């Protein structure tokens, strides 16, 4: 081999390293095993699950039935109906067997995992009290079934095959409607470099929107080991229109004052605005380099639009007054159950728009990301709701049991997951909470409002 051939080979592998696929994302969809019995030993790779049911995730274990009034019998006094004493009520959650324990197991493969890499699991929703185990070790716990959450599993995985086990438990009298059961939303495996953009790590705003031009501001979080020299990092971002054409770009570096965040600003000339009739979407494609080596690539879909609420006048989108013609829509899909189904959601949105609807309130909890993405694409306004309960209980095992420890974590995830989506024009911090008429309840409202404003 001569020097020229050797140079070509070295150059080829440098190009692979500098421009290769550094972020790997996949859905853990098929090959799951499921049981409605409680099996604590299921965290072990030696456990035999051959007799368990084979399912595909998203999966709702309760929609299969059987229906029974005993499935959801609740002894409550419904204050909204003026009831003073507790009596038995049935059918409030559809008479479906969502209460109880369920286990899921699957394997996932990371062929070349090793030093310098990170691995994360992202759950779009798991109903509920999710305990996550990877290769026999506990990876994390998240109780609120509607909340999306992610876990760093770098220290638990190895190159090759890995075991994922999930225990879920729905408590009795924990809901006032059918919540679904199981891994009813998607589960994602994300493998990155140890220098990377975290999950939900971008915040994009359009502070100035005019017919001639629009100002885009993008804040990008970066995560990296403590021994790295931030002077070697640089972020190159391209703003692409709905046809994939680059309409703006820029390169920036972190500084010692904000070493874990890079701020960028762009001008898009003659922007196509996101509105109800033409919901045009742009994408910010950010590439993070360490020297000349590409470490991560992250895409942020967004819309260019302005929103404003003017007292005594109403809501304005791109300077035009819009009257909300909205509905309150629960996350389940009727007889299809709670498992997220993109075709069914698109059908719902199409029917709503045909009847004149232009807005959705996600009663009474965090929505599936598929719903928000489809609203982005179809021009539907959204108020994203968070909780049906704060500290004052409405159900024996409702969110009040979690509020003190988990309210900020859950609300933070909702805000960071969806704050770049143009369809979302309002955040809802609570539904029919008794604190509205309880002394001191305003403090809890202010606590949640401040989180929204901070984020």
Coordinates of N, CA and C in Angstrom, one line a residue, residues 13-128:
X13 N -12.1 7.3 6.8 CA -12.6 7.1 8.2 C -12.8 8.3 9.0
X14 N -12.0 9.4 8.7 CA -12.2 10.6 9.3 C -13.5 11.3 9.0
X15 N -13.9 11.1 7.7 CA -15.2 11.6 7.2 C -16.3 10.9 7.9
X16 N -16.1 9.5 8.0 CA -17.2 8.8 8.7 C -17.3 9.2 10.1
X17 N -16.2 9.5 10.8 CA -16.3 9.9 12.2 C -16.9 11.3 12.3
X18 N -16.5 12.2 11.4 CA -17.0 13.6 11.4 C -18.4 13.8 11.0
X19 N -19.0 12.9 10.2 CA -20.3 13.1 9.6 C -21.2 11.9 9.8
X20 N -20.8 10.9 10.6 CA -21.6 9.7 10.8 C -22.9 10.0 11.6
X21 N -23.7 8.9 11.7 CA -24.9 9.0 12.5 C -24.6 8.8 14.0
X22 N -24.5 9.9 14.7 CA -24.0 9.9 16.1 C -25.2 9.7 17.0
X23 N -26.4 10.1 16.7 CA -27.6 9.9 17.5 C -28.4 8.8 16.9
X24 N -28.7 7.8 17.7 CA -29.5 6.7 17.2 C -30.8 6.6 18.1
X25 N -31.9 6.8 17.4 CA -33.2 6.7 18.1 C -34.0 5.6 17.5
X26 N -34.7 4.8 18.4 CA -35.5 3.7 17.9 C -36.7 3.5 18.8
X27 N -37.8 3.0 18.3 CA -39.0 2.7 19.1 C -38.8 1.2 19.5
X28 N -39.1 1.0 20.8 CA -39.2 -0.3 21.3 C -40.6 -0.8 21.2
X29 N -41.0 -1.3 20.1 CA -42.4 -1.5 19.7 C -42.8 -3.0 19.7
X30 N -42.0 -3.9 19.1 CA -42.4 -5.3 19.0 C -41.5 -6.1 19.9
X31 N -42.0 -7.4 20.1 CA -41.3 -8.3 20.9 C -41.4 -8.2 22.4
X32 N -42.5 -7.5 22.8 CA -42.7 -7.4 24.3 C -43.5 -8.7 24.8
X33 N -43.2 -9.0 26.0 CA -44.0 -10.0 26.7 C -44.7 -9.4 27.8
X34 N -46.0 -9.8 28.1 CA -46.8 -9.1 29.1 C -47.6 -10.1 30.0
X35 N -47.7 -9.7 31.2 CA -48.5 -10.6 32.2 C -49.3 -9.6 33.1
X36 N -50.5 -10.1 33.5 CA -51.3 -9.3 34.5 C -51.0 -9.8 35.9
X37 N -50.1 -10.8 36.1 CA -49.8 -11.2 37.4 C -48.5 -10.5 37.9
X38 N -48.3 -10.4 39.2 CA -47.2 -9.7 39.8 C -46.0 -10.6 39.9
X39 N -45.0 -10.4 39.2 CA -43.8 -11.2 39.1 C -42.5 -10.4 39.5
X40 N -42.2 -10.2 40.8 CA -41.0 -9.4 41.1 C -39.7 -10.0 40.5
X41 N -39.7 -11.3 40.3 CA -38.5 -12.0 39.8 C -38.3 -11.7 38.3
X42 N -39.3 -11.0 37.6 CA -39.3 -10.8 36.2 C -38.2 -9.8 35.8
X43 N -37.5 -9.2 36.8 CA -36.4 -8.3 36.4 C -35.2 -9.0 36.0
X44 N -35.1 -10.3 36.3 CA -33.9 -11.1 36.0 C -34.0 -11.7 34.6
X45 N -32.8 -11.7 34.0 CA -32.7 -12.3 32.6 C -32.9 -13.8 32.7
X46 N -32.8 -14.5 33.8 CA -33.0 -15.9 33.9 C -34.5 -16.2 34.0
X47 N -35.3 -15.2 34.2 CA -36.8 -15.5 34.3 C -37.4 -16.0 33.0
X48 N -38.2 -17.0 33.1 CA -38.8 -17.6 31.9 C -40.2 -16.9 31.6
X49 N -40.3 -16.1 30.6 CA -41.6 -15.4 30.3 C -42.2 -16.0 29.0
X50 N -41.9 -17.3 28.7 CA -42.4 -17.9 27.4 C -43.9 -18.1 27.4
X51 N -44.5 -18.2 28.6 CA -45.9 -18.3 28.7 C -46.7 -17.0 28.8
X52 N -45.9 -15.9 28.8 CA -46.6 -14.6 28.9 C -47.1 -14.3 27.5
X53 N -48.1 -13.4 27.5 CA -48.7 -12.9 26.2 C -47.7 -12.1 25.4
X54 N -47.6 -12.3 24.1 CA -46.8 -11.4 23.2 C -47.6 -10.2 22.8
X55 N -47.1 -9.0 23.0 CA -47.9 -7.8 22.7 C -47.0 -6.8 21.9
X56 N -47.6 -5.9 21.3 CA -46.9 -4.7 20.7 C -47.3 -3.5 21.5
X57 N -46.3 -2.7 21.7 CA -46.4 -1.4 22.4 C -46.5 -0.3 21.4
X58 N -47.4 0.7 21.5 CA -48.3 0.9 22.6 C -49.4 -0.1 22.8
X59 N -49.7 -0.4 24.1 CA -50.6 -1.5 24.5 C -51.4 -1.0 25.7
X60 N -52.7 -1.3 25.6 CA -53.7 -1.0 26.7 C -54.3 -2.3 27.2
X61 N -53.9 -2.7 28.4 CA -54.3 -4.1 28.8 C -55.8 -4.1 29.2
X62 N -56.4 -3.0 29.6 CA -57.7 -3.0 30.1 C -58.8 -3.0 29.1
X63 N -58.5 -2.5 27.9 CA -59.6 -2.3 26.9 C -60.2 -3.7 26.4
X64 N -59.4 -4.7 26.7 CA -59.9 -6.1 26.3 C -61.0 -6.6 27.1
X65 N -61.2 -5.9 28.3 CA -62.3 -6.3 29.2 C -61.9 -7.4 30.1
X66 N -62.8 -8.1 30.7 CA -64.3 -7.9 30.6 C -64.8 -6.8 31.4
X67 N -65.9 -6.2 30.9 CA -66.6 -5.1 31.6 C -67.3 -5.7 32.8
X68 N -67.3 -4.8 33.9 CA -68.0 -5.2 35.1 C -68.1 -4.0 36.0
X69 N -69.3 -3.8 36.6 CA -69.5 -2.7 37.5 C -68.5 -2.8 38.7
X70 N -68.0 -4.0 39.0 CA -67.1 -4.2 40.2 C -65.7 -3.7 39.8
X71 N -65.4 -3.6 38.6 CA -64.0 -3.1 38.2 C -63.7 -1.8 38.7
X72 N -64.7 -0.9 38.8 CA -64.4 0.5 39.2 C -65.4 1.0 40.2
X73 N -65.9 0.1 41.1 CA -66.8 0.6 42.1 C -66.0 1.6 43.0
X74 N -66.7 2.7 43.3 CA -66.1 3.8 44.1 C -67.1 4.3 45.1
X75 N -66.7 4.4 46.4 CA -67.6 4.9 47.4 C -67.2 6.4 47.7
X76 N -67.9 7.3 47.0 CA -67.5 8.7 47.0 C -68.8 9.5 47.1
X77 N -68.6 10.7 47.5 CA -69.6 11.8 47.4 C -69.1 12.7 46.3
X78 N -69.9 12.8 45.3 CA -69.5 13.6 44.1 C -69.9 15.1 44.4
X79 N -69.0 15.9 44.8 CA -69.3 17.3 45.2 C -69.9 18.1 44.1
X80 N -69.5 17.8 42.9 CA -70.1 18.6 41.7 C -71.6 18.3 41.6
X81 N -72.0 17.2 42.0 CA -73.4 16.8 42.0 C -74.2 17.2 43.2
X82 N -73.5 17.8 44.2 CA -74.2 18.2 45.4 C -74.3 17.1 46.4
X83 N -73.6 16.0 46.3 CA -73.7 14.9 47.2 C -73.0 15.2 48.5
X84 N -73.6 14.9 49.6 CA -73.0 15.2 50.9 C -72.4 13.9 51.5
X85 N -72.9 12.8 51.2 CA -72.5 11.5 51.8 C -72.0 10.6 50.7
X86 N -71.0 9.8 51.1 CA -70.4 8.8 50.1 C -71.4 7.7 49.9
X87 N -71.6 7.4 48.6 CA -72.4 6.2 48.2 C -71.6 5.5 47.1
X88 N -72.1 4.3 46.8 CA -71.4 3.5 45.7 C -71.7 4.0 44.4
X89 N -70.6 4.2 43.6 CA -70.8 4.6 42.2 C -70.0 3.6 41.3
X90 N -70.6 3.3 40.2 CA -69.9 2.3 39.3 C -70.0 2.9 37.8
X91 N -69.0 2.5 37.0 CA -69.0 2.9 35.6 C -68.4 4.2 35.4
X92 N -67.8 4.9 36.4 CA -67.2 6.2 36.2 C -66.0 6.1 35.3
X93 N -65.3 4.9 35.3 CA -64.1 4.7 34.5 C -64.4 3.6 33.4
X94 N -65.6 3.5 33.0 CA -66.0 2.7 31.9 C -66.2 1.2 32.3
X95 N -66.1 0.8 33.5 CA -66.3 -0.6 33.9 C -65.3 -1.5 33.4
X96 N -64.1 -1.0 33.1 CA -63.0 -1.8 32.5 C -62.0 -2.1 33.6
X97 N -61.3 -3.3 33.5 CA -60.4 -3.7 34.5 C -59.0 -3.1 34.4
X98 N -58.9 -1.8 34.7 CA -57.6 -1.1 34.6 C -56.9 -1.2 36.0
X99 N -57.6 -1.5 37.0 CA -56.9 -1.6 38.4 C -56.1 -2.8 38.5
X100 N -54.9 -2.7 39.0 CA -54.0 -3.9 39.3 C -52.6 -3.7 38.7
X101 N -51.9 -4.8 38.7 CA -50.5 -4.8 38.4 C -50.3 -5.5 37.0
X102 N -49.4 -5.0 36.2 CA -49.0 -5.6 34.9 C -47.5 -5.5 34.8
X103 N -46.9 -6.5 34.1 CA -45.5 -6.5 33.9 C -45.3 -6.6 32.3
X104 N -44.2 -5.9 31.9 CA -43.8 -5.9 30.5 C -42.3 -6.3 30.5
X105 N -41.9 -7.1 29.5 CA -40.5 -7.4 29.3 C -40.1 -7.4 27.8
X106 N -38.9 -6.9 27.5 CA -38.4 -7.0 26.1 C -36.9 -6.9 26.2
X107 N -36.3 -7.2 25.1 CA -34.8 -7.0 25.0 C -34.6 -6.0 23.9
X108 N -33.5 -5.2 24.0 CA -33.0 -4.3 23.0 C -31.5 -4.5 22.8
X109 N -31.1 -4.1 21.7 CA -29.7 -4.4 21.3 C -29.0 -3.1 21.0
X110 N -27.8 -2.9 21.6 CA -26.9 -1.8 21.2 C -25.6 -2.4 20.8
X111 N -25.3 -2.6 19.5 CA -24.2 -3.4 19.0 C -22.8 -3.0 19.5
X112 N -22.5 -1.7 19.5 CA -21.2 -1.2 19.8 C -21.1 -0.3 20.9
X113 N -21.9 -0.5 22.0 CA -22.0 0.5 23.1 C -20.7 0.4 23.9
X114 N -20.2 1.6 24.3 CA -18.9 1.6 25.1 C -18.6 2.9 25.6
X115 N -17.4 3.2 26.1 CA -17.0 4.5 26.6 C -17.2 5.6 25.6
X116 N -17.6 6.7 26.1 CA -17.9 7.9 25.3 C -19.3 7.9 24.7
X117 N -20.2 7.0 25.2 CA -21.6 7.0 24.7 C -22.5 7.1 25.9
X118 N -23.7 7.6 25.6 CA -24.8 7.7 26.6 C -26.0 6.9 26.0
X119 N -26.8 6.3 26.9 CA -28.0 5.7 26.6 C -29.2 6.1 27.4
X120 N -30.3 6.4 26.8 CA -31.5 6.9 27.6 C -32.7 6.2 27.1
X121 N -33.7 6.0 28.0 CA -35.0 5.6 27.7 C -36.0 6.7 27.8
X122 N -36.9 6.9 26.9 CA -37.9 7.9 26.9 C -39.2 7.3 26.8
X123 N -40.0 7.4 27.9 CA -41.4 6.9 27.9 C -42.4 8.1 27.7
X124 N -43.2 7.9 26.6 CA -44.2 9.0 26.4 C -45.3 8.9 27.4
X125 N -45.5 7.8 28.1 CA -46.5 7.7 29.1 C -46.6 6.2 29.5
X126 N -46.7 6.0 30.8 CA -46.8 4.6 31.3 C -47.8 4.6 32.5
X127 N -48.9 3.9 32.3 CA -50.0 4.0 33.3 C -50.0 2.8 34.3
X128 N -49.6 3.0 35.5 CA -49.0 4.1 36.1 C -48.1 3.5 37.2

